[in-house]
Amino acid sequence: QELEAIAKAIEIISSPAVAQSYSKHINLAQARGVSFLQMSQAQSKNKALAFLRSRAQVLKSKTLELVASQLAANPSFAKVIDMIEDLLEKLKAEAAAEADHKAWCDEQLKANKLKRNKKMAQANQLTADIEGLTASIAEMGERIEVLLKEQKQLTEAMAEATALREKEHAENTKAIADATAGMDA
């Protein structure tokens, strides 16, 4: 927008009306004490100055305000045009630097987005792994409980079988002793 404002000021200063006014009234300036040419230049300068100041206020641009104050202080249109052209070059350089910075920022944003997506994928994978391992732990815990119950049942069954065998062994031993005693008698 600053570039547009400066371009408009250059257009006003370089306009054919200003140039024609200069060529038309150059002779009048030589003939009279206060020339119409001087009034026309002042009017053109005032118009350009007013335009630059209004754009500087609208855009809140310190650079345009500086150009307007230099225009007000400098009576020479050639110097003003040079000043504006220098300002245009400066603004173009700033715009190029800003574009480079924006490109760098866009590149960094893209790299960060890719990195973030990669990290999110890793986090999602780890979360899925955790959920899978948690389910395995729960399943193994249930299996351990079943195995402990089965072990308890087997221990009880073994204890009953051992008690039964000892009873039968005692009965068998008594029966053998009775049989041996019956054979000896």
Short mmCIF file of C-alpha atoms in Angstrom, two decimals:
data_model
loop_
_atom_site.label_atom_id
_atom_site.label_comp_id
_atom_site.label_asym_id
_atom_site.label_seq_id
_atom_site.Cartn_x
_atom_site.Cartn_y
_atom_site.Cartn_z
CA GLN A 1 0.00 0.00 0.00
CA GLU A 2 2.93 2.32 0.65
CA LEU A 3 4.23 1.52 -2.81
CA GLU A 4 0.85 2.44 -4.27
CA ALA A 5 0.81 5.73 -2.38
CA ILE A 6 4.31 6.65 -3.55
CA ALA A 7 3.52 5.58 -7.11
CA LYS A 8 0.43 7.82 -7.01
CA ALA A 9 2.53 10.74 -5.72
CA ILE A 10 5.05 10.22 -8.54
CA GLU A 11 2.17 10.04 -10.98
CA ILE A 12 0.79 13.36 -9.70
CA ILE A 13 4.20 15.02 -9.80
CA SER A 14 5.05 13.59 -13.22
CA SER A 15 1.58 14.04 -14.68
CA PRO A 16 1.22 15.74 -18.06
CA ALA A 17 -0.90 18.43 -16.42
CA VAL A 18 2.00 19.43 -14.22
CA ALA A 19 4.44 19.18 -17.15
CA GLN A 20 2.10 21.14 -19.45
CA SER A 21 1.52 23.68 -16.75
CA TYR A 22 5.25 24.14 -16.51
CA SER A 23 5.73 24.51 -20.27
CA LYS A 24 2.67 26.75 -20.71
CA HIS A 25 3.49 29.10 -17.93
CA ILE A 26 7.25 29.31 -18.17
CA ASN A 27 6.87 32.43 -20.28
CA LEU A 28 4.37 33.88 -17.85
CA ALA A 29 6.83 33.33 -15.06
CA GLN A 30 9.41 35.38 -16.90
CA ALA A 31 6.93 38.15 -17.64
CA ARG A 32 5.42 38.60 -14.17
CA GLY A 33 6.89 39.00 -10.70
CA VAL A 34 5.06 36.04 -9.02
CA SER A 35 4.54 33.49 -11.71
CA PHE A 36 1.63 31.22 -12.33
CA LEU A 37 4.24 28.47 -12.76
CA GLN A 38 5.26 28.86 -9.16
CA MET A 39 1.65 28.71 -8.07
CA SER A 40 1.03 25.62 -10.20
CA GLN A 41 4.07 23.84 -8.81
CA ALA A 42 3.01 24.77 -5.29
CA GLN A 43 -0.49 23.48 -5.98
CA SER A 44 0.88 20.25 -7.44
CA LYS A 45 3.30 19.90 -4.59
CA ASN A 46 0.54 20.59 -2.05
CA LYS A 47 -1.71 18.05 -3.75
CA ALA A 48 1.04 15.40 -3.67
CA LEU A 49 1.90 16.34 -0.09
CA ALA A 50 -1.74 16.11 1.01
CA PHE A 51 -2.09 12.75 -0.70
CA LEU A 52 1.07 11.35 0.94
CA ARG A 53 0.03 12.61 4.37
CA SER A 54 -3.47 11.17 4.07
CA ARG A 55 -2.09 7.79 2.96
CA ALA A 56 0.50 7.89 5.75
CA GLN A 57 -2.28 8.44 8.31
CA VAL A 58 -4.53 5.77 6.80
CA LEU A 59 -1.70 3.23 6.58
CA LYS A 60 -0.04 4.43 9.80
CA SER A 61 3.23 4.48 7.85
CA LYS A 62 6.21 6.29 9.34
CA THR A 63 8.03 5.96 6.01
CA LEU A 64 5.33 7.83 4.07
CA GLU A 65 5.16 10.46 6.81
CA LEU A 66 8.94 10.92 6.46
CA VAL A 67 8.60 11.31 2.68
CA ALA A 68 5.80 13.84 3.15
CA SER A 69 7.85 15.90 5.60
CA GLN A 70 10.87 15.81 3.27
CA LEU A 71 8.60 16.85 0.39
CA ALA A 72 7.33 19.77 2.47
CA ALA A 73 10.89 20.82 3.34
CA ASN A 74 12.33 20.40 -0.17
CA PRO A 75 11.05 22.78 -2.87
CA SER A 76 12.65 20.98 -5.83
CA PHE A 77 10.49 18.51 -7.73
CA ALA A 78 13.53 16.76 -9.18
CA LYS A 79 14.88 16.10 -5.71
CA VAL A 80 11.46 14.98 -4.52
CA ILE A 81 11.11 12.60 -7.45
CA ASP A 82 14.59 11.22 -6.75
CA MET A 83 13.69 10.90 -3.10
CA ILE A 84 10.48 9.03 -3.95
CA GLU A 85 12.31 6.76 -6.39
CA ASP A 86 14.90 6.00 -3.71
CA LEU A 87 12.07 5.26 -1.31
CA LEU A 88 10.47 2.96 -3.88
CA GLU A 89 13.73 1.04 -4.20
CA LYS A 90 13.99 0.82 -0.42
CA LEU A 91 10.39 -0.42 -0.16
CA LYS A 92 10.98 -2.97 -2.92
CA ALA A 93 14.06 -4.22 -1.07
CA GLU A 94 12.03 -4.42 2.15
CA ALA A 95 9.26 -6.27 0.31
CA ALA A 96 11.80 -8.72 -1.11
CA ALA A 97 13.31 -9.27 2.34
CA GLU A 98 9.85 -9.75 3.77
CA ALA A 99 9.01 -12.24 1.01
CA ASP A 100 12.24 -14.15 1.76
CA HIS A 101 11.39 -14.17 5.45
CA LYS A 102 7.85 -15.37 4.69
CA ALA A 103 9.24 -18.16 2.50
CA TRP A 104 11.57 -19.19 5.32
CA CYS A 105 8.69 -19.11 7.81
CA ASP A 106 6.51 -21.18 5.46
CA GLU A 107 9.35 -23.69 5.07
CA GLN A 108 9.78 -23.89 8.84
CA LEU A 109 6.03 -24.31 9.35
CA LYS A 110 5.97 -27.13 6.79
CA ALA A 111 8.97 -28.84 8.40
CA ASN A 112 7.40 -28.48 11.85
CA LYS A 113 4.09 -29.85 10.59
CA LEU A 114 5.84 -32.90 9.08
CA LYS A 115 7.81 -33.41 12.30
CA ARG A 116 4.65 -33.04 14.39
CA ASN A 117 2.77 -35.52 12.19
CA LYS A 118 5.65 -38.01 12.47
CA LYS A 119 5.75 -37.62 16.25
CA MET A 120 1.95 -37.98 16.45
CA ALA A 121 2.15 -41.20 14.40
CA GLN A 122 4.85 -42.50 16.75
CA ALA A 123 2.77 -41.52 19.79
CA ASN A 124 -0.30 -43.23 18.31
CA GLN A 125 1.76 -46.38 17.61
CA LEU A 126 3.15 -46.39 21.15
CA THR A 127 -0.35 -45.87 22.57
CA ALA A 128 -1.61 -48.82 20.52
CA ASP A 129 1.35 -50.91 21.73
CA ILE A 130 0.60 -49.95 25.34
CA GLU A 131 -3.06 -50.88 24.93
CA GLY A 132 -2.08 -54.21 23.34
CA LEU A 133 0.39 -55.00 26.12
CA THR A 134 -2.13 -53.97 28.78
CA ALA A 135 -4.66 -56.36 27.24
CA SER A 136 -2.00 -59.10 27.17
CA ILE A 137 -1.19 -58.46 30.83
CA ALA A 138 -4.88 -58.68 31.76
CA GLU A 139 -5.27 -61.89 29.73
CA MET A 140 -2.16 -63.41 31.30
CA GLY A 141 -3.41 -62.39 34.77
CA GLU A 142 -6.69 -64.21 34.12
CA ARG A 143 -4.76 -67.24 32.82
CA ILE A 144 -2.58 -67.22 35.97
CA GLU A 145 -5.72 -67.19 38.15
CA VAL A 146 -7.13 -70.16 36.22
CA LEU A 147 -3.83 -72.01 36.52
CA LEU A 148 -3.65 -71.28 40.27
CA LYS A 149 -7.19 -72.66 40.72
CA GLU A 150 -6.26 -75.75 38.70
CA GLN A 151 -3.05 -76.16 40.74
CA LYS A 152 -5.08 -75.89 43.96
CA GLN A 153 -7.54 -78.48 42.67
CA LEU A 154 -4.67 -80.78 41.65
CA THR A 155 -2.99 -80.33 45.05
CA GLU A 156 -6.28 -81.16 46.79
CA ALA A 157 -6.82 -84.15 44.51
CA MET A 158 -3.24 -85.32 45.17
CA ALA A 159 -3.76 -84.90 48.91
CA GLU A 160 -6.98 -86.95 48.75
CA ALA A 161 -5.30 -89.59 46.57
CA THR A 162 -2.31 -89.71 48.94
CA ALA A 163 -4.61 -90.04 51.96
CA LEU A 164 -6.61 -92.74 50.17
CA ARG A 165 -3.41 -94.62 49.21
CA GLU A 166 -2.06 -94.37 52.76
CA LYS A 167 -5.38 -95.69 54.10
CA GLU A 168 -5.38 -98.47 51.52
CA HIS A 169 -1.69 -99.12 52.25
CA ALA A 170 -2.47 -99.33 55.96
CA GLU A 171 -5.39 -101.65 55.25
CA ASN A 172 -3.26 -103.68 52.87
CA THR A 173 -0.43 -103.86 55.38
CA LYS A 174 -2.88 -105.01 58.07
CA ALA A 175 -4.38 -107.52 55.64
CA ILE A 176 -0.91 -108.84 54.81
CA ALA A 177 -0.02 -108.97 58.48
CA ASP A 178 -3.29 -110.81 59.19
CA ALA A 179 -2.64 -113.15 56.29
CA THR A 180 0.92 -113.77 57.40
CA ALA A 181 -0.26 -114.35 60.96
CA GLY A 182 -2.99 -116.66 59.66
CA MET A 183 -0.46 -118.61 57.66
CA ASP A 184 1.86 -118.99 60.63
CA ALA A 185 -0.86 -120.17 62.84
#
